[in-house]
Tab-separated table of C-alpha atoms in Angstrom:
chain	number	residue	atom	x	y	z
D	1	MET	CA	-30.726	305.234	9.395
D	2	THR	CA	-29.280	301.814	9.642
D	3	ASP	CA	-31.648	299.234	8.364
D	4	PHE	CA	-31.985	298.393	4.676
D	5	VAL	CA	-35.086	299.600	3.124
D	6	GLU	CA	-36.755	297.695	0.331
D	7	HIS	CA	-40.213	297.895	-1.433
D	8	GLY	CA	-41.131	295.334	-3.699
D	9	LYS	CA	-44.338	296.921	-5.007
D	10	LEU	CA	-45.410	300.149	-6.910
D	11	PHE	CA	-48.185	302.530	-5.607
D	12	VAL	CA	-50.293	302.598	-8.668
D	13	GLY	CA	-53.886	304.318	-8.616
D	14	GLY	CA	-53.695	304.265	-4.755
D	15	ARG	CA	-52.715	300.567	-4.168
D	16	LEU	CA	-49.604	298.716	-3.581
D	17	THR	CA	-49.198	296.477	-6.795
D	18	ASP	CA	-46.751	294.215	-8.426
D	19	PRO	CA	-44.638	295.936	-11.028
D	20	LEU	CA	-44.875	295.172	-14.568
D	21	SER	CA	-41.045	294.645	-14.864
D	22	THR	CA	-38.219	293.186	-12.765
D	23	ALA	CA	-35.963	296.087	-13.112
D	24	THR	CA	-35.079	297.756	-9.705
D	25	ILE	CA	-33.473	301.035	-8.330
D	26	GLU	CA	-30.597	300.733	-5.821
D	27	VAL	CA	-30.511	303.476	-3.595
D	28	VAL	CA	-26.768	304.229	-2.455
D	29	SER	CA	-25.733	306.149	0.611
D	30	PRO	CA	-23.572	309.245	-0.147
D	31	HIS	CA	-21.859	309.142	3.022
D	32	SER	CA	-20.929	305.307	3.085
D	33	GLU	CA	-21.133	304.469	-0.404
D	34	GLU	CA	-23.301	301.267	0.610
D	35	ILE	CA	-26.692	300.138	-0.771
D	36	ILE	CA	-29.305	301.345	1.775
D	37	GLY	CA	-32.498	300.608	-0.355
D	38	ARG	CA	-34.135	299.012	-3.212
D	39	VAL	CA	-37.358	299.774	-4.924
D	40	PRO	CA	-38.996	298.766	-8.030
D	41	HIS	CA	-38.202	300.817	-11.528
D	42	ALA	CA	-41.238	301.753	-13.263
D	43	SER	CA	-41.731	300.683	-16.674
D	44	PRO	CA	-43.526	302.655	-19.529
D	45	ALA	CA	-46.316	299.897	-18.925
D	46	ASP	CA	-46.658	300.873	-15.505
D	47	VAL	CA	-46.955	304.329	-16.540
D	48	ASP	CA	-49.880	303.237	-19.021
D	49	ARG	CA	-51.938	302.015	-16.086
D	50	ALA	CA	-51.043	304.584	-13.733
D	51	VAL	CA	-52.126	307.279	-16.172
D	52	ALA	CA	-55.309	305.129	-17.148
D	53	ALA	CA	-56.230	305.098	-13.335
D	54	ALA	CA	-55.603	308.881	-13.114
D	55	ARG	CA	-57.673	309.183	-16.257
D	56	ARG	CA	-60.747	307.194	-14.951
D	57	ALA	CA	-60.478	308.708	-11.694
D	58	PHE	CA	-60.616	312.370	-13.274
D	59	ASP	CA	-63.121	311.697	-15.962
D	60	GLU	CA	-65.486	309.405	-13.975
D	61	GLY	CA	-64.586	309.473	-10.290
D	62	PRO	CA	-65.540	311.350	-7.423
D	63	TRP	CA	-62.503	313.443	-6.655
D	64	PRO	CA	-62.858	316.286	-8.908
D	65	ARG	CA	-66.493	316.446	-8.407
D	66	LEU	CA	-66.427	316.578	-4.442
D	67	PRO	CA	-67.037	319.994	-2.752
D	68	LEU	CA	-64.012	321.571	-1.824
D	69	ASP	CA	-64.467	321.131	1.993
D	70	GLU	CA	-64.458	317.275	1.346
D	71	ARG	CA	-61.134	317.594	-0.550
D	72	ILE	CA	-59.647	319.941	2.144
D	73	ALA	CA	-60.420	317.144	4.778
D	74	VAL	CA	-58.541	314.422	2.961
D	75	VAL	CA	-55.701	316.853	2.064
D	76	THR	CA	-55.507	318.158	5.601
D	77	ARG	CA	-55.099	314.429	6.762
D	78	ILE	CA	-52.269	314.029	4.380
D	79	LYS	CA	-50.745	317.300	5.858
D	80	ASP	CA	-50.986	315.984	9.400
D	81	GLY	CA	-49.666	312.631	8.418
D	82	ILE	CA	-46.472	314.290	7.124
D	83	ALA	CA	-46.205	316.376	10.289
D	84	ALA	CA	-46.453	313.347	12.676
D	85	ARG	CA	-43.540	311.578	10.702
D	86	HIS	CA	-41.571	314.616	9.619
D	87	GLU	CA	-38.408	313.466	11.466
D	88	GLU	CA	-38.571	310.094	9.952
D	89	ILE	CA	-39.028	311.537	6.490
D	90	ALA	CA	-36.213	313.990	7.208
D	91	ARG	CA	-33.722	311.366	8.339
D	92	LEU	CA	-34.808	309.168	5.313
D	93	ILE	CA	-33.897	312.076	2.869
D	94	SER	CA	-30.695	312.833	4.545
D	95	ALA	CA	-29.654	309.264	4.342
D	96	GLN	CA	-30.583	309.205	0.445
D	97	ASN	CA	-29.072	312.502	-0.562
D	98	GLY	CA	-26.645	313.823	1.761
D	99	SER	CA	-28.698	316.578	3.258
D	100	PRO	CA	-27.539	317.565	6.757
D	101	TYR	CA	-30.299	316.357	9.301
D	102	SER	CA	-30.378	319.819	10.844
D	103	TRP	CA	-31.455	321.346	7.799
D	104	SER	CA	-33.620	318.469	6.710
D	105	VAL	CA	-35.772	318.514	9.800
D	106	PHE	CA	-37.165	322.011	8.558
D	107	ALA	CA	-36.489	321.698	4.810
D	108	GLN	CA	-37.390	318.104	4.253
D	109	GLY	CA	-39.915	317.588	7.223
D	110	LEU	CA	-41.574	320.482	8.569
D	111	GLY	CA	-41.122	322.727	5.417
D	112	PRO	CA	-43.620	320.373	3.283
D	113	VAL	CA	-46.237	320.662	6.190
D	114	LEU	CA	-46.217	324.609	5.731
D	115	VAL	CA	-46.347	324.032	1.944
D	116	TRP	CA	-49.646	321.759	2.288
D	117	ASP	CA	-51.056	323.997	5.008
D	118	THR	CA	-50.639	327.133	3.202
D	119	PHE	CA	-52.207	325.775	0.005
D	120	ILE	CA	-55.185	324.605	1.913
D	121	GLY	CA	-55.678	328.241	3.028
D	122	ILE	CA	-55.382	329.512	-0.478
D	123	ALA	CA	-57.971	326.939	-1.927
D	124	ARG	CA	-60.329	328.039	0.642
D	125	GLY	CA	-59.871	331.860	-0.350
D	126	MET	CA	-60.291	331.281	-4.084
D	127	PRO	CA	-63.984	331.015	-5.258
D	128	GLN	CA	-64.785	328.491	-8.052
D	129	GLU	CA	-66.924	330.948	-9.634
D	130	GLU	CA	-67.448	334.721	-9.994
D	131	SER	CA	-69.714	336.948	-11.796
D	132	ARG	CA	-68.244	339.857	-14.341
D	133	ALA	CA	-69.931	342.475	-16.205
D	134	GLY	CA	-68.829	341.815	-19.669
D	135	VAL	CA	-69.058	344.288	-22.656
D	136	LEU	CA	-71.700	342.291	-24.253
D	137	GLY	CA	-73.545	341.001	-21.124
D	138	PRO	CA	-73.221	339.318	-17.627
D	139	LEU	CA	-70.480	336.571	-17.611
D	140	LEU	CA	-69.676	333.669	-15.156
D	141	VAL	CA	-66.224	332.871	-14.791
D	142	ARG	CA	-65.337	329.334	-13.463
D	143	ARG	CA	-62.254	327.813	-12.482
D	144	GLU	CA	-62.054	323.939	-12.953
D	145	PRO	CA	-59.181	321.315	-12.359
D	146	VAL	CA	-56.653	321.244	-15.170
D	147	GLY	CA	-56.994	317.149	-15.455
D	148	VAL	CA	-54.382	314.457	-15.040
D	149	VAL	CA	-51.072	315.849	-13.825
D	150	ALA	CA	-47.635	314.321	-14.218
D	151	ALA	CA	-45.249	315.707	-11.197
D	152	ILE	CA	-41.857	315.009	-11.733
D	153	LEU	CA	-39.485	315.518	-8.695
D	154	PRO	CA	-35.846	316.319	-8.169
D	155	TRP	CA	-33.804	314.415	-5.620
D	156	ASN	CA	-32.442	317.439	-3.620
D	157	VAL	CA	-35.754	318.511	-1.761
D	158	PRO	CA	-38.236	315.759	-2.923
D	159	GLN	CA	-40.941	316.118	-0.109
D	160	PHE	CA	-40.918	319.861	-0.170
D	161	ILE	CA	-41.148	319.831	-4.127
D	162	ALA	CA	-43.641	317.065	-3.842
D	163	ALA	CA	-45.847	319.215	-1.614
D	164	ALA	CA	-45.688	322.307	-4.075
D	165	LYS	CA	-46.949	319.991	-6.783
D	166	LEU	CA	-49.398	317.691	-5.144
D	167	ALA	CA	-51.344	320.109	-2.786
D	168	PRO	CA	-52.382	322.569	-5.349
D	169	ALA	CA	-53.140	319.846	-7.817
D	170	LEU	CA	-55.098	317.817	-5.270
D	171	LEU	CA	-57.103	320.717	-3.806
D	172	ALA	CA	-58.051	321.743	-7.430
D	173	GLY	CA	-59.396	318.389	-7.886
D	174	CYS	CA	-56.892	317.019	-10.273
D	175	THR	CA	-55.437	313.487	-10.211
D	176	VAL	CA	-51.655	313.093	-10.174
D	177	VAL	CA	-48.911	310.427	-11.289
D	178	LEU	CA	-45.803	311.356	-9.298
D	179	LYS	CA	-42.369	310.456	-10.537
D	180	PRO	CA	-39.660	310.700	-7.849
D	181	SER	CA	-35.938	310.674	-8.802
D	182	PRO	CA	-34.165	307.522	-8.835
D	183	GLU	CA	-31.517	308.881	-6.280
D	184	ALA	CA	-34.007	309.516	-3.617
D	185	PRO	CA	-37.359	307.382	-3.986
D	186	LEU	CA	-37.569	305.878	-0.397
D	187	ASP	CA	-39.333	308.808	1.013
D	188	SER	CA	-42.091	308.751	-1.569
D	189	TYR	CA	-43.190	305.428	0.036
D	190	LEU	CA	-43.930	307.291	3.079
D	191	LEU	CA	-45.959	309.831	1.176
D	192	ALA	CA	-48.071	307.094	-0.660
D	193	GLU	CA	-48.735	305.377	2.645
D	194	ILE	CA	-49.742	308.720	4.208
D	195	ALA	CA	-52.093	309.353	1.329
D	196	GLN	CA	-53.642	306.067	1.586
D	197	GLU	CA	-54.224	306.243	4.833
D	198	ALA	CA	-55.826	309.795	4.508
D	199	GLY	CA	-58.501	308.294	2.336
D	200	LEU	CA	-57.657	309.351	-1.318
D	201	PRO	CA	-59.976	307.813	-3.582
D	202	GLU	CA	-58.841	305.341	-6.018
D	203	GLY	CA	-56.776	306.352	-8.996
D	204	VAL	CA	-56.234	309.881	-7.655
D	205	LEU	CA	-52.348	309.280	-6.817
D	206	SER	CA	-49.750	306.953	-8.284
D	207	VAL	CA	-45.889	306.970	-7.369
D	208	LEU	CA	-43.451	305.655	-9.749
D	209	PRO	CA	-39.818	305.856	-8.985
D	210	ALA	CA	-38.041	305.663	-12.339
D	211	ASP	CA	-35.233	307.098	-14.578
D	212	ARG	CA	-35.342	309.849	-17.134
D	213	GLU	CA	-36.319	307.483	-20.074
D	214	THR	CA	-39.522	306.448	-18.202
D	215	GLY	CA	-40.156	310.136	-17.121
D	216	GLU	CA	-40.016	311.232	-20.670
D	217	TYR	CA	-42.557	308.324	-21.792
D	218	LEU	CA	-44.884	309.919	-18.908
D	219	VAL	CA	-44.394	313.634	-20.057
D	220	GLY	CA	-45.364	312.540	-23.700
D	221	HIS	CA	-48.245	310.580	-22.523
D	222	PRO	CA	-51.475	311.146	-24.295
D	223	GLY	CA	-53.396	311.014	-21.083
D	224	VAL	CA	-51.674	313.493	-19.331
D	225	ASP	CA	-53.163	316.983	-19.374
D	226	LYS	CA	-50.367	319.117	-17.401
D	227	VAL	CA	-46.680	318.305	-16.522
D	228	SER	CA	-45.107	320.014	-13.411
D	229	PHE	CA	-41.081	319.118	-13.526
D	230	THR	CA	-38.394	320.500	-11.304
D	231	GLY	CA	-34.896	319.867	-12.641
D	232	SER	CA	-32.062	320.948	-14.533
D	233	VAL	CA	-32.489	323.329	-17.482
D	234	ALA	CA	-31.087	320.693	-20.021
D	235	ALA	CA	-33.846	318.135	-18.820
D	236	GLY	CA	-36.424	321.140	-18.675
D	237	ARG	CA	-35.728	321.905	-22.342
D	238	ARG	CA	-36.406	318.295	-23.173
D	239	VAL	CA	-39.571	318.232	-21.051
D	240	MET	CA	-41.013	321.263	-22.969
D	241	GLU	CA	-40.077	319.693	-26.398
D	242	VAL	CA	-41.786	316.344	-25.711
D	243	ALA	CA	-44.840	317.957	-23.986
D	244	SER	CA	-45.253	320.473	-26.999
D	245	ARG	CA	-46.100	317.664	-29.528
D	246	ARG	CA	-49.432	317.181	-27.731
D	247	LEU	CA	-49.599	320.886	-26.581
D	248	THR	CA	-49.423	319.499	-22.827
D	249	ARG	CA	-49.134	322.207	-20.350
D	250	VAL	CA	-46.073	322.740	-18.471
D	251	THR	CA	-44.615	324.197	-15.449
D	252	LEU	CA	-40.759	324.257	-15.129
D	253	GLU	CA	-38.799	325.250	-12.237
D	254	LEU	CA	-35.142	325.025	-13.338
D	255	GLY	CA	-31.951	325.845	-12.342
D	256	GLY	CA	-30.138	329.084	-10.669
D	257	LYS	CA	-26.951	331.032	-10.263
D	258	SER	CA	-28.212	333.580	-7.767
D	259	ALA	CA	-26.381	336.802	-6.780
D	260	ALA	CA	-26.021	337.988	-3.026
D	261	VAL	CA	-24.992	341.581	-3.237
D	262	ILE	CA	-23.596	343.262	-0.495
D	263	LEU	CA	-23.838	347.108	-0.629
D	264	PRO	CA	-21.163	349.350	0.722
D	265	ASP	CA	-23.162	350.338	3.981
D	266	ALA	CA	-23.851	346.944	5.129
D	267	ASP	CA	-22.841	345.610	8.235
D	268	ILE	CA	-20.517	342.778	6.963
D	269	ALA	CA	-20.721	340.676	9.982
D	270	THR	CA	-24.629	340.650	9.663
D	271	ALA	CA	-24.393	340.197	5.906
D	272	VAL	CA	-21.985	337.368	5.989
D	273	ALA	CA	-24.041	335.475	8.828
D	274	GLY	CA	-27.029	335.587	6.295
D	275	ILE	CA	-25.381	334.554	3.346
D	276	THR	CA	-23.397	331.760	4.550
D	277	PRO	CA	-26.314	329.377	5.111
D	278	ALA	CA	-27.691	330.524	1.825
D	279	ALA	CA	-24.576	329.870	-0.089
D	280	TRP	CA	-23.936	326.332	1.209
D	281	MET	CA	-27.370	325.305	2.005
D	282	ASN	CA	-27.990	321.619	1.347
D	283	ASN	CA	-24.449	321.210	0.422
D	284	GLY	CA	-24.943	323.627	-2.389
D	285	GLN	CA	-27.502	321.415	-3.722
D	286	ALA	CA	-30.345	323.979	-3.956
D	287	CYS	CA	-31.332	325.769	-7.087
D	288	VAL	CA	-31.818	329.084	-4.805
D	289	ALA	CA	-28.471	328.836	-3.470
D	290	GLN	CA	-26.667	332.227	-3.298
D	291	THR	CA	-23.592	330.984	-5.190
D	292	ARG	CA	-22.389	334.567	-6.591
D	293	ILE	CA	-21.485	337.030	-3.719
D	294	LEU	CA	-21.024	340.513	-4.904
D	295	ALA	CA	-18.813	342.753	-2.776
D	296	PRO	CA	-18.073	346.396	-3.122
D	297	ARG	CA	-14.264	346.993	-4.128
D	298	GLU	CA	-13.625	349.281	-1.137
D	299	ARG	CA	-14.917	346.590	1.297
D	300	TYR	CA	-13.683	343.674	-0.529
D	301	ASP	CA	-11.024	342.325	1.455
D	302	GLU	CA	-13.113	342.650	4.469
D	303	VAL	CA	-15.939	340.673	3.150
D	304	ALA	CA	-13.386	337.984	1.696
D	305	ASP	CA	-11.884	337.491	5.249
D	306	ALA	CA	-15.150	337.174	6.725
D	307	LEU	CA	-16.565	334.803	4.310
D	308	THR	CA	-13.454	332.790	4.365
D	309	ALA	CA	-13.658	332.282	8.001
D	310	ALA	CA	-17.365	331.547	7.893
D	311	ALA	CA	-16.875	328.833	5.254
D	312	ARG	CA	-13.985	327.302	7.207
D	313	ASP	CA	-15.971	326.997	10.416
D	314	LEU	CA	-18.831	324.937	8.658
D	315	VAL	CA	-18.976	321.528	10.109
D	316	VAL	CA	-18.341	318.646	7.325
D	317	GLY	CA	-19.803	315.320	8.086
D	318	ASP	CA	-21.927	312.606	8.363
D	319	PRO	CA	-25.539	313.917	7.095
D	320	LEU	CA	-27.360	312.356	10.097
D	321	ASP	CA	-25.182	313.680	12.829
D	322	PRO	CA	-27.202	316.824	14.207
D	323	ALA	CA	-23.850	318.628	14.341
D	324	THR	CA	-23.110	318.550	10.414
D	325	GLN	CA	-23.621	321.579	8.341
D	326	VAL	CA	-22.300	320.333	5.083
D	327	GLY	CA	-22.629	316.597	4.142
D	328	PRO	CA	-21.730	314.674	1.097
D	329	LEU	CA	-23.285	315.167	-2.555
D	330	VAL	CA	-25.927	312.815	-3.647
D	331	ALA	CA	-23.786	310.836	-5.936
D	332	ARG	CA	-20.301	310.600	-7.130
D	333	ARG	CA	-21.113	312.059	-10.571
D	334	GLN	CA	-21.974	315.525	-8.476
D	335	GLN	CA	-18.856	314.993	-6.416
D	336	ARG	CA	-16.854	314.741	-9.581
D	337	ARG	CA	-18.725	317.641	-11.079
D	338	SER	CA	-17.795	320.078	-8.361
D	339	LEU	CA	-14.086	318.918	-8.324
D	340	ASP	CA	-14.165	319.364	-11.970
D	341	TYR	CA	-15.312	323.048	-11.734
D	342	ILE	CA	-12.776	323.605	-8.866
D	343	GLU	CA	-10.047	322.660	-11.112
D	344	LEU	CA	-11.668	324.844	-13.860
D	345	GLY	CA	-11.675	327.752	-11.415
D	346	HIS	CA	-7.683	327.535	-11.014
D	347	LYS	CA	-7.357	327.264	-14.600
D	348	GLU	CA	-9.526	330.385	-15.214
D	349	GLY	CA	-7.315	332.441	-12.800
D	350	ALA	CA	-9.896	332.765	-9.771
D	351	ARG	CA	-8.044	332.683	-6.448
D	352	LEU	CA	-8.904	330.025	-3.909
D	353	LEU	CA	-9.807	331.385	-0.548
D	354	THR	CA	-10.768	327.988	1.078
D	355	GLY	CA	-11.546	324.510	0.339
D	356	GLY	CA	-10.838	323.003	-3.096
D	357	GLY	CA	-10.955	319.404	-2.534
D	358	ARG	CA	-12.015	316.294	-0.452
D	359	PRO	CA	-12.172	316.957	3.115
D	360	ALA	CA	-9.026	315.639	5.088
D	361	GLY	CA	-10.139	312.013	6.665
D	362	ARG	CA	-13.384	311.663	4.293
D	363	GLU	CA	-11.811	309.015	1.823
D	364	ARG	CA	-15.260	307.301	1.794
D	365	GLY	CA	-18.345	309.095	0.676
D	366	TRP	CA	-18.981	312.017	-1.759
D	367	TYR	CA	-17.658	314.835	0.071
D	368	VAL	CA	-16.425	318.162	-1.218
D	369	GLU	CA	-15.123	320.820	0.908
D	370	PRO	CA	-16.837	324.076	1.292
D	371	THR	CA	-15.090	326.024	-1.256
D	372	LEU	CA	-14.651	329.717	-1.963
D	373	PHE	CA	-13.210	331.257	-4.960
D	374	GLY	CA	-12.221	334.946	-4.710
D	375	GLU	CA	-11.347	337.488	-7.644
D	376	VAL	CA	-13.789	335.979	-9.657
D	377	ASP	CA	-14.922	337.672	-12.850
D	378	ASN	CA	-18.535	336.973	-13.989
D	379	ALA	CA	-17.264	335.815	-17.557
D	380	MET	CA	-15.799	332.846	-15.928
D	381	ARG	CA	-17.426	329.680	-16.533
D	382	ILE	CA	-17.677	328.905	-12.610
D	383	ALA	CA	-19.523	332.346	-12.433
D	384	ARG	CA	-21.950	331.502	-15.108
D	385	GLU	CA	-22.718	327.722	-14.907
D	386	GLU	CA	-24.573	326.000	-12.040
D	387	ILE	CA	-22.405	323.919	-10.023
D	388	PHE	CA	-24.929	322.297	-7.570
D	389	GLY	CA	-22.317	321.559	-5.145
D	390	PRO	CA	-20.591	323.635	-2.291
D	391	VAL	CA	-18.694	325.799	-4.655
D	392	VAL	CA	-19.119	329.667	-4.382
D	393	CYS	CA	-17.757	332.615	-6.041
D	394	LEU	CA	-16.905	336.134	-4.512
D	395	LEU	CA	-17.013	338.750	-7.136
D	396	PRO	CA	-15.827	342.510	-6.616
D	397	TYR	CA	-17.754	345.548	-8.289
D	398	GLY	CA	-17.442	349.174	-8.569
D	399	ASP	CA	-20.597	351.256	-8.170
D	400	GLU	CA	-24.178	350.106	-7.710
D	401	GLU	CA	-24.877	350.340	-11.386
D	402	GLU	CA	-22.088	347.709	-11.988
D	403	ALA	CA	-23.552	345.519	-9.165
D	404	VAL	CA	-26.919	345.561	-10.904
D	405	ARG	CA	-25.149	344.659	-14.389
D	406	ILE	CA	-23.299	341.710	-12.832
D	407	ALA	CA	-26.037	340.248	-10.849
D	408	ASP	CA	-28.564	340.278	-14.042
D	409	ASP	CA	-25.700	339.030	-16.487
D	410	SER	CA	-26.762	335.587	-16.056
D	411	GLU	CA	-28.888	332.853	-18.066
D	412	TYR	CA	-30.589	332.433	-14.822
D	413	GLY	CA	-33.023	334.596	-12.792
D	414	LEU	CA	-34.390	332.398	-9.870
D	415	SER	CA	-33.456	334.169	-6.604
D	416	GLY	CA	-31.161	336.686	-5.076
D	417	SER	CA	-30.628	338.936	-1.928
D	418	VAL	CA	-29.249	342.347	-1.131
D	419	TRP	CA	-27.565	343.415	1.950
D	420	THR	CA	-27.701	347.099	3.302
D	421	ALA	CA	-28.042	349.482	6.347
D	422	ASP	CA	-30.856	351.309	4.543
D	423	PRO	CA	-33.848	348.670	3.929
D	424	GLU	CA	-35.601	351.273	1.196
D	425	ARG	CA	-32.384	351.241	-0.803
D	426	GLY	CA	-32.277	347.716	-0.839
D	427	ILE	CA	-36.145	347.389	-1.919
D	428	ALA	CA	-35.324	349.919	-4.638
D	429	PHE	CA	-32.283	347.633	-5.743
D	430	ALA	CA	-34.424	344.496	-5.503
D	431	ARG	CA	-36.952	346.016	-7.974
D	432	ARG	CA	-34.267	346.500	-10.640
D	433	ILE	CA	-33.202	342.854	-10.685
D	434	ARG	CA	-34.715	340.395	-13.129
D	435	THR	CA	-35.252	337.330	-10.998
D	436	GLY	CA	-38.266	335.557	-9.707
D	437	THR	CA	-37.621	335.804	-5.888
D	438	TYR	CA	-35.400	338.417	-4.046
D	439	SER	CA	-34.602	338.962	-0.308
D	440	VAL	CA	-33.698	342.076	1.365
D	441	ASN	CA	-31.439	341.747	4.478
D	442	THR	CA	-32.450	338.216	4.463
D	443	PHE	CA	-32.999	334.924	2.535
D	444	GLY	CA	-36.206	333.263	2.261
D	445	LEU	CA	-38.882	331.406	0.382
D	446	ASP	CA	-42.496	332.185	1.474
D	447	MET	CA	-45.249	329.718	0.648
D	448	ARG	CA	-47.610	332.492	0.049
D	449	GLY	CA	-45.704	334.118	-2.601
D	450	PRO	CA	-45.298	332.859	-6.281
D	451	PHE	CA	-41.902	330.960	-6.686
D	452	GLY	CA	-40.371	330.604	-10.124
D	453	GLY	CA	-37.784	332.193	-12.557
D	454	TYR	CA	-36.956	334.461	-14.998
D	455	LYS	CA	-35.100	333.681	-18.418
D	456	ASN	CA	-33.673	329.795	-18.224
D	457	SER	CA	-34.879	329.478	-14.663
D	458	GLY	CA	-38.406	328.154	-15.747
D	459	LEU	CA	-41.751	328.901	-16.896
D	460	GLY	CA	-44.911	329.340	-14.489
D	461	ARG	CA	-44.973	329.696	-10.814
D	462	GLU	CA	-45.180	327.301	-7.647
D	463	MET	CA	-46.549	328.568	-4.291
D	464	GLY	CA	-48.919	331.240	-3.610
D	465	PRO	CA	-52.291	331.873	-5.317
D	466	GLU	CA	-50.215	331.900	-8.564
D	467	GLY	CA	-48.924	328.442	-8.073
D	468	TYR	CA	-52.679	326.933	-7.141
D	469	ALA	CA	-53.820	328.670	-10.478
D	470	GLU	CA	-51.248	326.854	-12.439
D	471	TYR	CA	-53.649	323.587	-11.722
D	472	LEU	CA	-56.884	325.436	-12.718
D	473	GLU	CA	-58.417	325.972	-16.379
D	474	HIS	CA	-60.613	329.261	-16.424
D	475	LYS	CA	-64.069	328.813	-18.143
D	476	THR	CA	-66.341	331.938	-19.338
D	477	ILE	CA	-69.904	331.334	-19.409
D	478	HIS	CA	-71.687	334.227	-21.257
D	479	LEU	CA	-75.089	334.766	-19.727
D	480	PRO	CA	-78.483	336.187	-21.324
D	481	ALA	CA	-78.758	339.738	-20.704
D	482	GLY	CA	-80.487	340.371	-17.116
D	483	TYR	CA	-80.546	336.631	-16.315
D	484	GLU	CA	-79.541	335.623	-12.853
D	485	ALA	CA	-78.994	331.926	-12.405
D	486	GLU	CA	-80.169	330.170	-9.267
D	487	GLY	CA	-77.347	330.428	-6.523
D	488	ALA	CA	-75.465	333.136	-8.679
D	489	PRO	CA	-72.890	335.315	-7.153
D	490	GLY	CA	-74.016	338.328	-5.017
D	491	ALA	CA	-73.276	341.668	-5.213
D	492	ASP	CA	-69.683	340.952	-4.457
D	493	GLY	CA	-69.354	338.828	-7.692
D	494	VAL	CA	-68.338	335.762	-5.617
D	495	LYS	CA	-70.500	332.605	-5.630
D	496	GLY	CA	-68.085	330.710	-3.316
D	497	ALA	CA	-65.405	328.044	-3.244
D	498	ASP	CA	-67.747	325.442	-4.285
């Protein structure tokens, strides 16, 4: 992307309209450190009118009352619009946050398409009503949309997370106020354009780029029924605190410090080939990144040598260059954070195996070398705190019991993996770890499975039927004994999706 991108209006209630303040957000390239875009900064007054539009659309408008098939038709057009423009979306996100384009094409462009498509299938398969035999008489259980949703996005994978929130919310019949991060607001205008072209009714979607202050105002707004937030633990705690004042429902997808465990019987070359992209994915700017790697002491040197060589081979460069595997971090503060943790790792006594500073020849841009520390103790801060940069720790362990203890000795519980020659052994190991998602001899995130965390990694789930259910209320209707309403569920207990 070489052209300067500027938007002068906000997308409020399905229309581009003038903002109610003169404040703007300047988008800075993490590669060139030059300003590449500018958008309005939404104010609390803009939030008021967006929530009012969403409230009217939910309380009085057609969207929650449409048959599911009609909502699916609109959402399918959104999905198809994203698919048609996925390369443009990927380039735009890479230009904003430094994501390597080779990774962005899938994770930032095609990945969201898969999320939208998966939720369409999930919605089709989940009935709106079902009958149950109650203790005191027949019951009818209904699933209804939760209401007005405030969806707050991070800057690292904005369209993927937007899809994880918007797709189930819209299919359920909710209306949404979407707040993109100030570091990555440009792609949200493409999403708004695609949604408008798809025929979303008035008021169903607003897009308000803004900072945390405006985001907090949105979270605490009396017109909001549910908040879905993805971000840091500290910000998640604040979201929960503000939302609790009105008992607003929350879904929180927060941080991670996930462990990839190499068991003694694993093929090291295979394990390292699988772990490397999972450890340094998106420049380390991923909550699910495998940033703690556990190696058995008897094979520690072998793992260290292979992992060091793999990290050194990673291509660092311009995020829009298809050859790049590690790009710059999103902001100068993130670069400084990683460099500070590298300095801390030295002070804590960890052994630097590779990396450790700015890449040679990269004086401009917020770059940090792919960095690997060895001989890390799990009590060190570099092993306990989420760095959100390309800094990875290699930890030795004795037996399998110690590996389980180290993997679980974390305030986080979002992801993880195990690598072994025996898949059954790997599955047994996975069952012992307290974390929301886990992989055996691979690393993945499947849209049909629930995604979320244990402990400080969050509350609730995204993806899968469980993620769809986060946007539904459940109502029980007690029926008279022997009564069967017209169009009541059949013998299978299911009335249908509408």
